[in-house]
């Protein structure tokens, strides 16, 4: 299943900031995700980056003038405004934000913005003092009140050499927010989905832990896809090397016990719990309070069972578990559906090629409480996430 950006008509407004070069990367990522990107540049933007650069990346004409006699479109700004699924301005300068707040229409971008009914997102980039200025703050508040999504700016080193608030946020954060905004009326709108991810870490002493090979990729994919289909998403995650998904509530935990508490808190009032985390089955019974010295040749660690979070979680929500198996896949999966009273289990054979820990793909079998088996081919973890959420949607 294609992602939420696929086939979407995105108007990308680019205004005159040194951060314009980052908008090229944004355009590229949107095009790679299957979006149609129509760029509108302010005069200032064309001084930093050429329209040809955007044209080359988007394979579409770039608009720089309101009344272009060579344009194929009769009234360009109106045509773009009407066909847009979303209008994104990145980077947005203080001057542009002021014009937008005042409702001016003196260039193709502001004109398109006045004429469109599409959702809008603005990512400011400017000097920290310009951002702090009450005029800019007031203008941003006005835009927010009108329903415009403001993303950033971030704190960091600015073009002036100063460190402060004013950097354009990075591309993944822009793409994540665009996806969430486009997906807000998706088939999971109005539902809350709690997802767990990552491998828990059980301390042995203050420096050592017992953990597993889970990368967190499957759970993060479920969280992102649920967000892109309109759900409110809470991601309870054990440590991973992945960036926090944007527009998702992220709760960070370390141990199985911490995950149990966080899941318990999050699941109250939720519509679905999808436990993709690799929760440790055993934890050290009495972790040492000081670092254990390597004085003896062997070291035995007493382990006790962790609580089974899924089994314990009860309520009016749909329960989905995962089963990573290296033998007797279906039999084990069926046993877990019953034992943990699940609606669905996602079973994967971790010995299969391209499947399981750390990979970007997964080969899974979905087993439901009635014994129904859906054997899916090898696919990306994002596609697997869609299939799982299709089933959850049917059950809701
Ligand atoms: O029994 P097993 O560990 O194979 O079950 C895996 C499923 O149970 C996963 O969904 C995992 O997140 C969940 N689990 C849990 N609490 C545990 C162990 C596993 O919720 N202590």
mmCIF file of C-alpha atoms and ligand atoms in Angstrom:
data_model
loop_
_atom_site.group_PDB
_atom_site.id
_atom_site.type_symbol
_atom_site.label_atom_id
_atom_site.label_comp_id
_atom_site.label_asym_id
_atom_site.label_seq_id
_atom_site.Cartn_x
_atom_site.Cartn_y
_atom_site.Cartn_z
ATOM 1 C CA UNK A 1 0.000 0.000 0.000
ATOM 2 C CA UNK A 2 1.463 3.397 -0.974
ATOM 3 C CA UNK A 3 2.194 5.912 1.788
ATOM 4 C CA UNK A 4 0.045 8.949 2.531
ATOM 5 C CA UNK A 5 2.221 11.216 0.347
ATOM 6 C CA UNK A 6 1.728 9.091 -2.761
ATOM 7 C CA UNK A 7 -0.141 10.933 -5.511
ATOM 8 C CA UNK A 8 -0.697 13.993 -3.342
ATOM 9 C CA UNK A 9 -0.539 17.436 -4.871
ATOM 10 C CA UNK A 10 1.780 19.534 -2.730
ATOM 11 C CA UNK A 11 2.368 23.239 -3.241
ATOM 12 C CA UNK A 12 5.819 23.997 -1.835
ATOM 13 C CA UNK A 13 6.350 27.685 -1.115
ATOM 14 C CA UNK A 14 9.980 28.728 -0.746
ATOM 15 C CA UNK A 15 10.868 32.174 0.583
ATOM 16 C CA UNK A 16 14.157 34.047 0.839
ATOM 17 C CA UNK A 17 16.307 32.484 3.522
ATOM 18 C CA UNK A 18 19.669 30.759 3.429
ATOM 19 C CA UNK A 19 17.698 27.664 4.511
ATOM 20 C CA UNK A 20 16.344 27.489 0.910
ATOM 21 C CA UNK A 21 18.925 24.819 0.155
ATOM 22 C CA UNK A 22 17.174 22.540 2.655
ATOM 23 C CA UNK A 23 13.921 22.948 0.723
ATOM 24 C CA UNK A 24 15.612 21.162 -2.177
ATOM 25 C CA UNK A 25 16.111 18.135 0.058
ATOM 26 C CA UNK A 26 12.487 18.377 1.208
ATOM 27 C CA UNK A 27 11.263 18.543 -2.414
ATOM 28 C CA UNK A 28 13.401 15.531 -3.249
ATOM 29 C CA UNK A 29 12.041 13.433 -0.356
ATOM 30 C CA UNK A 30 8.447 14.346 -1.233
ATOM 31 C CA UNK A 31 8.972 13.408 -4.880
ATOM 32 C CA UNK A 32 10.615 10.114 -3.835
ATOM 33 C CA UNK A 33 7.516 9.363 -1.749
ATOM 34 C CA UNK A 34 5.370 9.759 -4.875
ATOM 35 C CA UNK A 35 4.041 13.299 -4.348
ATOM 36 C CA UNK A 36 3.533 15.854 -7.112
ATOM 37 C CA UNK A 37 5.408 18.953 -5.996
ATOM 38 C CA UNK A 38 4.598 22.374 -7.453
ATOM 39 C CA UNK A 39 7.140 24.912 -6.254
ATOM 40 C CA UNK A 40 6.378 28.594 -5.903
ATOM 41 C CA UNK A 41 9.410 30.752 -5.115
ATOM 42 C CA UNK A 42 9.513 34.297 -3.802
ATOM 43 C CA UNK A 43 11.887 36.700 -5.516
ATOM 44 C CA UNK A 44 14.186 36.476 -2.467
ATOM 45 C CA UNK A 45 14.298 32.679 -2.689
ATOM 46 C CA UNK A 46 15.436 32.838 -6.310
ATOM 47 C CA UNK A 47 18.482 34.829 -5.119
ATOM 48 C CA UNK A 48 19.594 31.874 -2.966
ATOM 49 C CA UNK A 49 18.668 28.882 -5.142
ATOM 50 C CA UNK A 50 17.694 28.818 -8.813
ATOM 51 C CA UNK A 51 14.228 27.784 -9.975
ATOM 52 C CA UNK A 52 16.035 25.310 -12.233
ATOM 53 C CA UNK A 53 17.217 23.379 -9.158
ATOM 54 C CA UNK A 54 13.618 22.835 -8.003
ATOM 55 C CA UNK A 55 12.461 22.154 -11.545
ATOM 56 C CA UNK A 56 15.116 19.454 -11.924
ATOM 57 C CA UNK A 57 14.099 17.740 -8.685
ATOM 58 C CA UNK A 58 10.327 18.018 -9.047
ATOM 59 C CA UNK A 59 10.110 17.618 -12.856
ATOM 60 C CA UNK A 60 7.484 20.360 -12.794
ATOM 61 C CA UNK A 61 7.507 24.024 -13.785
ATOM 62 C CA UNK A 62 8.436 26.422 -10.980
ATOM 63 C CA UNK A 63 6.295 29.521 -10.471
ATOM 64 C CA UNK A 64 8.100 32.790 -9.789
ATOM 65 C CA UNK A 65 5.731 35.361 -11.301
ATOM 66 C CA UNK A 66 2.038 36.002 -10.761
ATOM 67 C CA UNK A 67 1.310 36.751 -14.387
ATOM 68 C CA UNK A 68 3.568 34.590 -16.519
ATOM 69 C CA UNK A 69 2.657 34.942 -20.212
ATOM 70 C CA UNK A 70 4.359 31.589 -20.998
ATOM 71 C CA UNK A 71 2.477 29.585 -18.379
ATOM 72 C CA UNK A 72 0.354 26.628 -19.498
ATOM 73 C CA UNK A 73 -2.159 27.436 -16.774
ATOM 74 C CA UNK A 74 -4.594 30.261 -17.465
ATOM 75 C CA UNK A 75 -4.557 31.756 -13.991
ATOM 76 C CA UNK A 76 -1.678 29.969 -12.323
ATOM 77 C CA UNK A 77 -2.208 30.766 -8.650
ATOM 78 C CA UNK A 78 -5.888 29.867 -8.812
ATOM 79 C CA UNK A 79 -5.182 26.594 -10.603
ATOM 80 C CA UNK A 80 -2.502 25.589 -8.081
ATOM 81 C CA UNK A 81 -4.617 26.724 -5.132
ATOM 82 C CA UNK A 82 -7.522 24.581 -6.263
ATOM 83 C CA UNK A 83 -5.592 21.430 -7.027
ATOM 84 C CA UNK A 84 -3.469 21.489 -3.852
ATOM 85 C CA UNK A 85 -3.939 18.822 -1.181
ATOM 86 C CA UNK A 86 -1.665 20.834 1.095
ATOM 87 C CA UNK A 87 0.342 24.055 0.952
ATOM 88 C CA UNK A 88 3.727 23.947 2.708
ATOM 89 C CA UNK A 89 5.954 26.994 3.113
ATOM 90 C CA UNK A 90 9.522 26.022 4.040
ATOM 91 C CA UNK A 91 11.509 28.056 4.771
ATOM 92 C CA UNK A 92 9.143 30.865 5.766
ATOM 93 C CA UNK A 93 10.795 34.216 6.466
ATOM 94 C CA UNK A 94 9.542 36.789 8.980
ATOM 95 C CA UNK A 95 8.546 39.014 6.059
ATOM 96 C CA UNK A 96 6.546 36.286 4.358
ATOM 97 C CA UNK A 97 4.825 35.369 7.663
ATOM 98 C CA UNK A 98 3.871 39.042 8.119
ATOM 99 C CA UNK A 99 2.417 39.173 4.613
ATOM 100 C CA UNK A 100 0.471 35.972 5.147
ATOM 101 C CA UNK A 101 -0.875 37.187 8.499
ATOM 102 C CA UNK A 102 -1.968 40.464 6.883
ATOM 103 C CA UNK A 103 -3.714 38.590 4.064
ATOM 104 C CA UNK A 104 -1.678 40.277 1.337
ATOM 105 C CA UNK A 105 -1.578 38.889 -2.176
ATOM 106 C CA UNK A 106 1.286 40.633 -3.911
ATOM 107 C CA UNK A 107 3.193 37.627 -5.279
ATOM 108 C CA UNK A 108 2.293 34.126 -6.558
ATOM 109 C CA UNK A 109 2.777 32.431 -3.184
ATOM 110 C CA UNK A 110 0.652 34.777 -1.054
ATOM 111 C CA UNK A 111 -1.958 34.837 -3.831
ATOM 112 C CA UNK A 112 -2.135 31.033 -3.894
ATOM 113 C CA UNK A 113 -2.426 30.969 -0.111
ATOM 114 C CA UNK A 114 -5.372 33.360 -0.155
ATOM 115 C CA UNK A 115 -7.083 31.365 -2.869
ATOM 116 C CA UNK A 116 -6.636 27.848 -1.451
ATOM 117 C CA UNK A 117 -8.842 25.815 0.861
ATOM 118 C CA UNK A 118 -6.151 23.188 1.430
ATOM 119 C CA UNK A 119 -4.563 22.691 4.870
ATOM 120 C CA UNK A 120 -1.427 24.775 5.377
ATOM 121 C CA UNK A 121 1.881 24.285 7.115
ATOM 122 C CA UNK A 122 4.499 26.974 7.701
ATOM 123 C CA UNK A 123 8.082 26.268 8.813
ATOM 124 C CA UNK A 124 9.759 29.501 9.936
ATOM 125 C CA UNK A 125 13.479 30.161 9.463
ATOM 126 C CA UNK A 126 15.043 33.446 10.515
ATOM 127 C CA UNK A 127 17.413 35.239 12.835
ATOM 128 C CA UNK A 128 16.626 34.576 16.516
ATOM 129 C CA UNK A 129 15.852 38.246 17.262
ATOM 130 C CA UNK A 130 13.509 38.492 14.292
ATOM 131 C CA UNK A 131 11.742 35.384 15.560
ATOM 132 C CA UNK A 132 11.483 36.769 19.112
ATOM 133 C CA UNK A 133 10.175 40.103 17.888
ATOM 134 C CA UNK A 134 6.605 40.672 19.143
ATOM 135 C CA UNK A 135 5.513 41.482 15.592
ATOM 136 C CA UNK A 136 6.604 38.045 14.351
ATOM 137 C CA UNK A 137 5.161 36.302 17.403
ATOM 138 C CA UNK A 138 1.838 38.054 16.905
ATOM 139 C CA UNK A 139 1.801 37.138 13.230
ATOM 140 C CA UNK A 140 2.523 33.491 14.027
ATOM 141 C CA UNK A 141 -0.268 33.453 16.635
ATOM 142 C CA UNK A 142 -2.663 34.813 14.039
ATOM 143 C CA UNK A 143 -1.727 32.035 11.630
ATOM 144 C CA UNK A 144 -2.104 29.387 14.349
ATOM 145 C CA UNK A 145 -5.534 30.752 15.244
ATOM 146 C CA UNK A 146 -6.511 30.407 11.603
ATOM 147 C CA UNK A 147 -5.585 26.713 11.718
ATOM 148 C CA UNK A 148 -2.180 26.903 10.055
ATOM 149 C CA UNK A 149 0.257 24.289 11.404
ATOM 150 C CA UNK A 150 3.492 25.999 12.475
ATOM 151 C CA UNK A 151 6.465 23.627 12.562
ATOM 152 C CA UNK A 152 9.577 24.889 14.317
ATOM 153 C CA UNK A 153 11.801 26.781 14.251
ATOM 154 C CA UNK A 154 14.483 24.715 15.959
ATOM 155 C CA UNK A 155 17.274 25.922 18.210
ATOM 156 C CA UNK A 156 20.728 25.765 16.702
ATOM 157 C CA UNK A 157 23.504 27.607 14.925
ATOM 158 C CA UNK A 158 22.066 30.308 12.688
ATOM 159 C CA UNK A 159 23.559 31.793 9.520
ATOM 160 C CA UNK A 160 24.682 34.825 11.554
ATOM 161 C CA UNK A 161 26.933 32.539 13.599
ATOM 162 C CA UNK A 162 24.764 33.005 16.678
ATOM 163 C CA UNK A 163 23.111 30.087 18.389
ATOM 164 C CA UNK A 164 19.397 30.575 18.954
ATOM 165 C CA UNK A 165 15.845 29.825 17.944
ATOM 166 C CA UNK A 166 15.384 30.279 14.219
ATOM 167 C CA UNK A 167 16.705 27.263 12.328
ATOM 168 C CA UNK A 168 14.462 25.549 9.816
ATOM 169 C CA UNK A 169 13.599 22.109 11.232
ATOM 170 C CA UNK A 170 15.205 19.149 9.491
ATOM 171 C CA UNK A 171 13.630 17.369 6.526
ATOM 172 C CA UNK A 172 12.342 14.246 8.384
ATOM 173 C CA UNK A 173 10.415 16.484 10.784
ATOM 174 C CA UNK A 174 8.922 18.429 7.879
ATOM 175 C CA UNK A 175 7.984 15.243 6.021
ATOM 176 C CA UNK A 176 6.490 13.691 9.191
ATOM 177 C CA UNK A 177 4.325 16.743 9.820
ATOM 178 C CA UNK A 178 3.197 16.944 6.185
ATOM 179 C CA UNK A 179 2.233 13.248 6.330
ATOM 180 C CA UNK A 180 0.337 13.703 9.594
ATOM 181 C CA UNK A 181 -1.529 16.733 8.260
ATOM 182 C CA UNK A 182 -2.458 14.976 5.024
ATOM 183 C CA UNK A 183 -3.603 11.903 6.948
ATOM 184 C CA UNK A 184 -5.621 13.628 9.640
ATOM 185 C CA UNK A 185 -8.954 12.578 8.147
ATOM 186 C CA UNK A 186 -7.821 8.993 7.476
ATOM 187 C CA UNK A 187 -9.715 5.846 8.437
ATOM 188 C CA UNK A 188 -8.276 5.861 11.975
ATOM 189 C CA UNK A 189 -9.264 9.484 12.725
ATOM 190 C CA UNK A 190 -10.838 9.748 16.162
ATOM 191 C CA UNK A 191 -9.149 6.585 17.471
ATOM 192 C CA UNK A 192 -6.261 6.317 19.928
ATOM 193 C CA UNK A 193 -3.668 3.657 19.233
ATOM 194 C CA UNK A 194 -0.980 2.705 21.746
ATOM 195 C CA UNK A 195 2.085 1.075 20.228
ATOM 196 C CA UNK A 196 5.068 -0.382 22.066
ATOM 197 C CA UNK A 197 8.476 -0.767 20.436
ATOM 198 C CA UNK A 198 12.136 -1.593 21.016
ATOM 199 C CA UNK A 199 13.879 -4.087 23.246
ATOM 200 C CA UNK A 200 13.713 -3.468 26.982
ATOM 201 C CA UNK A 201 16.962 -3.221 28.979
ATOM 202 C CA UNK A 202 17.145 -4.992 32.320
ATOM 203 C CA UNK A 203 19.980 -3.737 34.548
ATOM 204 C CA UNK A 204 22.478 -6.192 35.979
ATOM 205 C CA UNK A 205 24.457 -3.444 37.691
ATOM 206 C CA UNK A 206 24.728 0.345 37.072
ATOM 207 C CA UNK A 207 26.598 -0.143 33.768
ATOM 208 C CA UNK A 208 25.417 -3.469 32.358
ATOM 209 C CA UNK A 209 22.045 -4.548 31.005
ATOM 210 C CA UNK A 210 20.425 -7.653 29.563
ATOM 211 C CA UNK A 211 18.671 -6.802 26.328
ATOM 212 C CA UNK A 212 17.817 -8.254 22.903
ATOM 213 C CA UNK A 213 18.316 -7.546 19.216
ATOM 214 C CA UNK A 214 15.089 -5.633 18.584
ATOM 215 C CA UNK A 215 15.726 -2.484 16.481
ATOM 216 C CA UNK A 216 12.309 -0.929 17.133
ATOM 217 C CA UNK A 217 11.709 -0.517 13.379
ATOM 218 C CA UNK A 218 8.479 -2.538 13.253
ATOM 219 C CA UNK A 219 6.853 -0.666 16.163
ATOM 220 C CA UNK A 220 7.961 2.737 14.850
ATOM 221 C CA UNK A 221 6.519 1.857 11.429
ATOM 222 C CA UNK A 222 3.176 0.955 13.043
ATOM 223 C CA UNK A 223 3.197 4.247 14.986
ATOM 224 C CA UNK A 224 3.948 6.329 11.875
ATOM 225 C CA UNK A 225 1.418 4.566 9.680
ATOM 226 C CA UNK A 226 -1.312 4.838 12.352
ATOM 227 C CA UNK A 227 -0.538 8.574 12.578
ATOM 228 C CA UNK A 228 -0.699 8.913 8.774
ATOM 229 C CA UNK A 229 -4.138 7.260 8.860
ATOM 230 C CA UNK A 230 -5.389 9.861 11.318
ATOM 231 C CA UNK A 231 -5.020 8.111 14.705
ATOM 232 C CA UNK A 232 -3.815 9.763 17.863
ATOM 233 C CA UNK A 233 -0.747 7.657 18.608
ATOM 234 C CA UNK A 234 1.107 7.004 21.843
ATOM 235 C CA UNK A 235 4.416 5.231 21.298
ATOM 236 C CA UNK A 236 5.848 3.571 24.398
ATOM 237 C CA UNK A 237 9.404 2.823 23.445
ATOM 238 C CA UNK A 238 12.375 1.058 24.965
ATOM 239 C CA UNK A 239 15.773 2.455 23.827
ATOM 240 C CA UNK A 240 16.391 2.358 20.043
ATOM 241 C CA UNK A 241 18.715 4.194 17.679
ATOM 242 C CA UNK A 242 15.728 5.577 15.734
ATOM 243 C CA UNK A 243 14.635 9.225 15.694
ATOM 244 C CA UNK A 244 11.390 9.992 17.540
ATOM 245 C CA UNK A 245 8.489 9.971 15.079
ATOM 246 C CA UNK A 246 6.911 13.420 14.798
ATOM 247 C CA UNK A 247 3.282 14.174 15.664
ATOM 248 C CA UNK A 248 3.250 11.113 17.926
ATOM 249 C CA UNK A 249 3.299 11.152 21.750
ATOM 250 C CA UNK A 250 6.516 9.366 22.677
ATOM 251 C CA UNK A 251 6.943 7.808 26.137
ATOM 252 C CA UNK A 252 10.470 6.539 26.780
ATOM 253 C CA UNK A 253 11.089 3.611 29.095
ATOM 254 C CA UNK A 254 14.002 1.322 29.919
ATOM 255 C CA UNK A 255 12.873 -1.829 31.662
ATOM 256 C CA UNK A 256 9.933 -4.218 31.310
ATOM 257 C CA UNK A 257 8.515 -2.911 34.568
ATOM 258 C CA UNK A 258 8.684 0.684 33.320
ATOM 259 C CA UNK A 259 7.042 -0.395 30.078
ATOM 260 C CA UNK A 260 4.268 -2.088 32.023
ATOM 261 C CA UNK A 261 3.524 1.135 33.943
ATOM 262 C CA UNK A 262 3.662 3.301 30.820
ATOM 263 C CA UNK A 263 1.402 0.959 28.837
ATOM 264 C CA UNK A 264 -1.055 0.803 31.722
ATOM 265 C CA UNK A 265 -1.245 4.616 31.872
ATOM 266 C CA UNK A 266 -1.513 5.054 28.091
ATOM 267 C CA UNK A 267 -4.021 2.354 27.350
ATOM 268 C CA UNK A 268 -6.765 3.807 29.558
ATOM 269 C CA UNK A 269 -9.330 5.086 27.077
ATOM 270 C CA UNK A 270 -7.387 3.797 24.047
ATOM 271 C CA UNK A 271 -8.974 1.882 21.175
ATOM 272 C CA UNK A 272 -6.071 -0.439 20.372
ATOM 273 C CA UNK A 273 -2.859 -1.731 21.935
ATOM 274 C CA UNK A 274 -0.241 -3.020 19.521
ATOM 275 C CA UNK A 275 2.663 -4.577 21.416
ATOM 276 C CA UNK A 276 5.551 -4.694 18.957
ATOM 277 C CA UNK A 277 8.136 -4.341 21.734
ATOM 278 C CA UNK A 278 10.503 -7.167 22.503
ATOM 279 C CA UNK A 279 9.906 -7.202 26.230
ATOM 280 C CA UNK A 280 12.513 -9.113 28.213
ATOM 281 C CA UNK A 281 11.027 -12.342 29.518
ATOM 282 C CA UNK A 282 13.467 -12.436 32.443
ATOM 283 C CA UNK A 283 15.146 -9.736 34.510
ATOM 284 C CA UNK A 284 17.920 -9.871 37.118
ATOM 285 C CA UNK A 285 16.272 -10.497 40.470
ATOM 286 C CA UNK A 286 18.623 -8.295 42.456
ATOM 287 C CA UNK A 287 20.707 -5.954 40.305
ATOM 288 C CA UNK A 288 23.975 -4.901 41.992
ATOM 289 C CA UNK A 289 23.986 -1.324 43.234
ATOM 290 C CA UNK A 290 27.714 -0.899 42.374
ATOM 291 C CA UNK A 291 29.568 -1.991 39.250
ATOM 292 C CA UNK A 292 30.526 -5.652 39.607
ATOM 293 C CA UNK A 293 34.338 -6.108 39.514
ATOM 294 C CA UNK A 294 35.846 -8.808 37.288
ATOM 295 C CA UNK A 295 37.438 -10.645 40.210
ATOM 296 C CA UNK A 296 35.916 -14.081 39.727
ATOM 297 C CA UNK A 297 36.155 -16.328 36.639
ATOM 298 C CA UNK A 298 32.421 -16.921 36.386
ATOM 299 C CA UNK A 299 29.379 -14.882 37.278
ATOM 300 C CA UNK A 300 25.909 -16.263 37.725
ATOM 301 C CA UNK A 301 23.020 -13.877 37.544
ATOM 302 C CA UNK A 302 19.723 -14.866 39.116
ATOM 303 C CA UNK A 303 16.848 -14.113 36.742
ATOM 304 C CA UNK A 304 13.152 -13.870 37.498
ATOM 305 C CA UNK A 305 10.203 -13.686 35.129
ATOM 306 C CA UNK A 306 8.932 -10.266 34.054
ATOM 307 C CA UNK A 307 5.197 -9.594 34.108
ATOM 308 C CA UNK A 308 3.484 -10.295 30.787
ATOM 309 C CA UNK A 309 2.239 -6.844 29.826
ATOM 310 C CA UNK A 310 -0.085 -8.023 27.073
ATOM 311 C CA UNK A 311 -1.636 -10.720 29.186
ATOM 312 C CA UNK A 312 -2.179 -8.267 32.038
ATOM 313 C CA UNK A 313 -3.651 -5.520 29.843
ATOM 314 C CA UNK A 314 -7.386 -5.825 29.847
ATOM 315 C CA UNK A 315 -10.059 -3.452 28.656
ATOM 316 C CA UNK A 316 -12.298 -2.565 25.781
ATOM 317 C CA UNK A 317 -9.455 -2.127 23.310
ATOM 318 C CA UNK A 318 -8.229 -4.289 20.461
ATOM 319 C CA UNK A 319 -5.142 -6.258 21.507
ATOM 320 C CA UNK A 320 -2.448 -7.123 18.992
ATOM 321 C CA UNK A 321 0.658 -9.090 19.923
ATOM 322 C CA UNK A 322 3.790 -10.120 18.095
ATOM 323 C CA UNK A 323 5.437 -13.501 18.147
ATOM 324 C CA UNK A 324 9.023 -13.847 17.019
ATOM 325 C CA UNK A 325 9.607 -17.549 16.553
ATOM 326 C CA UNK A 326 12.396 -19.717 15.267
ATOM 327 C CA UNK A 327 10.312 -22.934 15.146
ATOM 328 C CA UNK A 328 6.659 -24.103 15.069
ATOM 329 C CA UNK A 329 5.498 -20.626 14.068
ATOM 330 C CA UNK A 330 1.762 -21.172 13.744
ATOM 331 C CA UNK A 331 1.342 -23.474 16.693
ATOM 332 C CA UNK A 332 3.166 -21.071 19.008
ATOM 333 C CA UNK A 333 1.277 -18.081 17.637
ATOM 334 C CA UNK A 334 -2.103 -19.776 18.188
ATOM 335 C CA UNK A 335 -1.099 -20.647 21.751
ATOM 336 C CA UNK A 336 -0.254 -17.008 22.460
ATOM 337 C CA UNK A 337 -3.526 -15.698 21.010
ATOM 338 C CA UNK A 338 -5.404 -17.813 23.531
ATOM 339 C CA UNK A 339 -3.090 -17.346 26.503
ATOM 340 C CA UNK A 340 -2.904 -13.566 26.157
ATOM 341 C CA UNK A 341 -6.527 -13.214 24.904
ATOM 342 C CA UNK A 342 -5.482 -11.376 21.753
ATOM 343 C CA UNK A 343 -7.558 -10.255 18.787
ATOM 344 C CA UNK A 344 -4.628 -10.710 16.433
ATOM 345 C CA UNK A 345 -1.041 -11.880 16.527
ATOM 346 C CA UNK A 346 1.692 -10.989 14.059
ATOM 347 C CA UNK A 347 3.949 -14.010 13.853
ATOM 348 C CA UNK A 348 7.296 -13.917 12.153
ATOM 349 C CA UNK A 349 9.890 -16.556 11.555
ATOM 350 C CA UNK A 350 13.075 -14.781 12.596
ATOM 351 C CA UNK A 351 15.188 -17.350 10.761
ATOM 352 C CA UNK A 352 13.649 -16.395 7.359
ATOM 353 C CA UNK A 353 15.711 -14.159 5.074
ATOM 354 C CA UNK A 354 14.751 -10.448 5.181
ATOM 355 C CA UNK A 355 12.626 -11.024 8.266
ATOM 356 C CA UNK A 356 12.804 -10.055 11.902
ATOM 357 C CA UNK A 357 15.283 -7.971 13.859
ATOM 358 C CA UNK A 358 17.042 -4.984 12.313
ATOM 359 C CA UNK A 359 15.802 -5.449 8.721
ATOM 360 C CA UNK A 360 13.581 -2.966 6.877
ATOM 361 C CA UNK A 361 11.403 -5.811 5.616
ATOM 362 C CA UNK A 362 9.366 -8.477 7.316
ATOM 363 C CA UNK A 363 7.675 -11.735 6.372
ATOM 364 C CA UNK A 364 4.763 -12.287 8.713
ATOM 365 C CA UNK A 365 1.664 -14.379 9.219
ATOM 366 C CA UNK A 366 -1.392 -12.787 10.825
ATOM 367 C CA UNK A 367 -3.324 -15.171 13.055
ATOM 368 C CA UNK A 368 -6.641 -14.056 14.543
ATOM 369 C CA UNK A 369 -8.590 -15.288 17.540
ATOM 370 C CA UNK A 370 -10.835 -17.446 15.350
ATOM 371 C CA UNK A 371 -7.801 -19.257 13.987
ATOM 372 C CA UNK A 372 -7.860 -17.411 10.641
ATOM 373 C CA UNK A 373 -4.426 -17.268 9.039
ATOM 374 C CA UNK A 374 -3.242 -14.581 6.599
ATOM 375 C CA UNK A 375 0.185 -15.425 5.208
ATOM 376 C CA UNK A 376 1.713 -12.191 3.872
ATOM 377 C CA UNK A 377 4.610 -12.078 1.404
ATOM 378 C CA UNK A 378 7.917 -10.352 2.226
ATOM 379 C CA UNK A 379 7.209 -6.603 2.353
ATOM 380 C CA UNK A 380 8.502 -3.417 3.947
ATOM 381 C CA UNK A 381 7.759 -2.921 7.643
ATOM 382 C CA UNK A 382 5.613 0.094 6.680
ATOM 383 C CA UNK A 383 3.523 -2.140 4.409
ATOM 384 C CA UNK A 384 3.224 -4.748 7.161
ATOM 385 C CA UNK A 385 2.074 -1.935 9.470
ATOM 386 C CA UNK A 386 -0.682 -1.045 6.973
ATOM 387 C CA UNK A 387 -1.858 -4.663 6.843
ATOM 388 C CA UNK A 388 -1.961 -4.910 10.642
ATOM 389 C CA UNK A 389 -3.861 -1.621 10.887
ATOM 390 C CA UNK A 390 -6.297 -2.749 8.147
ATOM 391 C CA UNK A 391 -7.198 -5.651 10.435
ATOM 392 C CA UNK A 392 -7.392 -3.426 13.505
ATOM 393 C CA UNK A 393 -9.676 -1.025 11.597
ATOM 394 C CA UNK A 394 -12.041 -3.897 10.729
ATOM 395 C CA UNK A 395 -12.166 -4.933 14.373
ATOM 396 C CA UNK A 396 -12.800 -1.436 15.804
HETATM 397 O O1 LIG B 1 5.405 -14.758 24.892
HETATM 398 P P1 LIG B 1 6.192 -13.892 23.975
HETATM 399 O O2 LIG B 1 7.248 -13.085 24.659
HETATM 400 O O3 LIG B 1 6.722 -14.574 22.751
HETATM 401 O O4 LIG B 1 5.079 -12.880 23.437
HETATM 402 C C1 LIG B 1 5.392 -11.836 22.592
HETATM 403 C C2 LIG B 1 4.335 -10.778 22.709
HETATM 404 O O5 LIG B 1 4.042 -10.501 24.063
HETATM 405 C C3 LIG B 1 4.816 -9.466 22.129
HETATM 406 O O6 LIG B 1 3.712 -8.769 21.614
HETATM 407 C C4 LIG B 1 5.404 -8.771 23.351
HETATM 408 O O7 LIG B 1 5.397 -7.376 23.187
HETATM 409 C C5 LIG B 1 4.475 -9.224 24.455
HETATM 410 N N1 LIG B 1 5.135 -9.379 25.767
HETATM 411 C C6 LIG B 1 4.661 -8.674 26.846
HETATM 412 N N2 LIG B 1 5.253 -8.794 28.069
HETATM 413 C C7 LIG B 1 6.283 -9.647 28.250
HETATM 414 C C8 LIG B 1 6.761 -10.380 27.163
HETATM 415 C C9 LIG B 1 6.172 -10.221 25.927
HETATM 416 O O8 LIG B 1 3.717 -7.910 26.687
HETATM 417 N N3 LIG B 1 6.832 -9.734 29.429
#
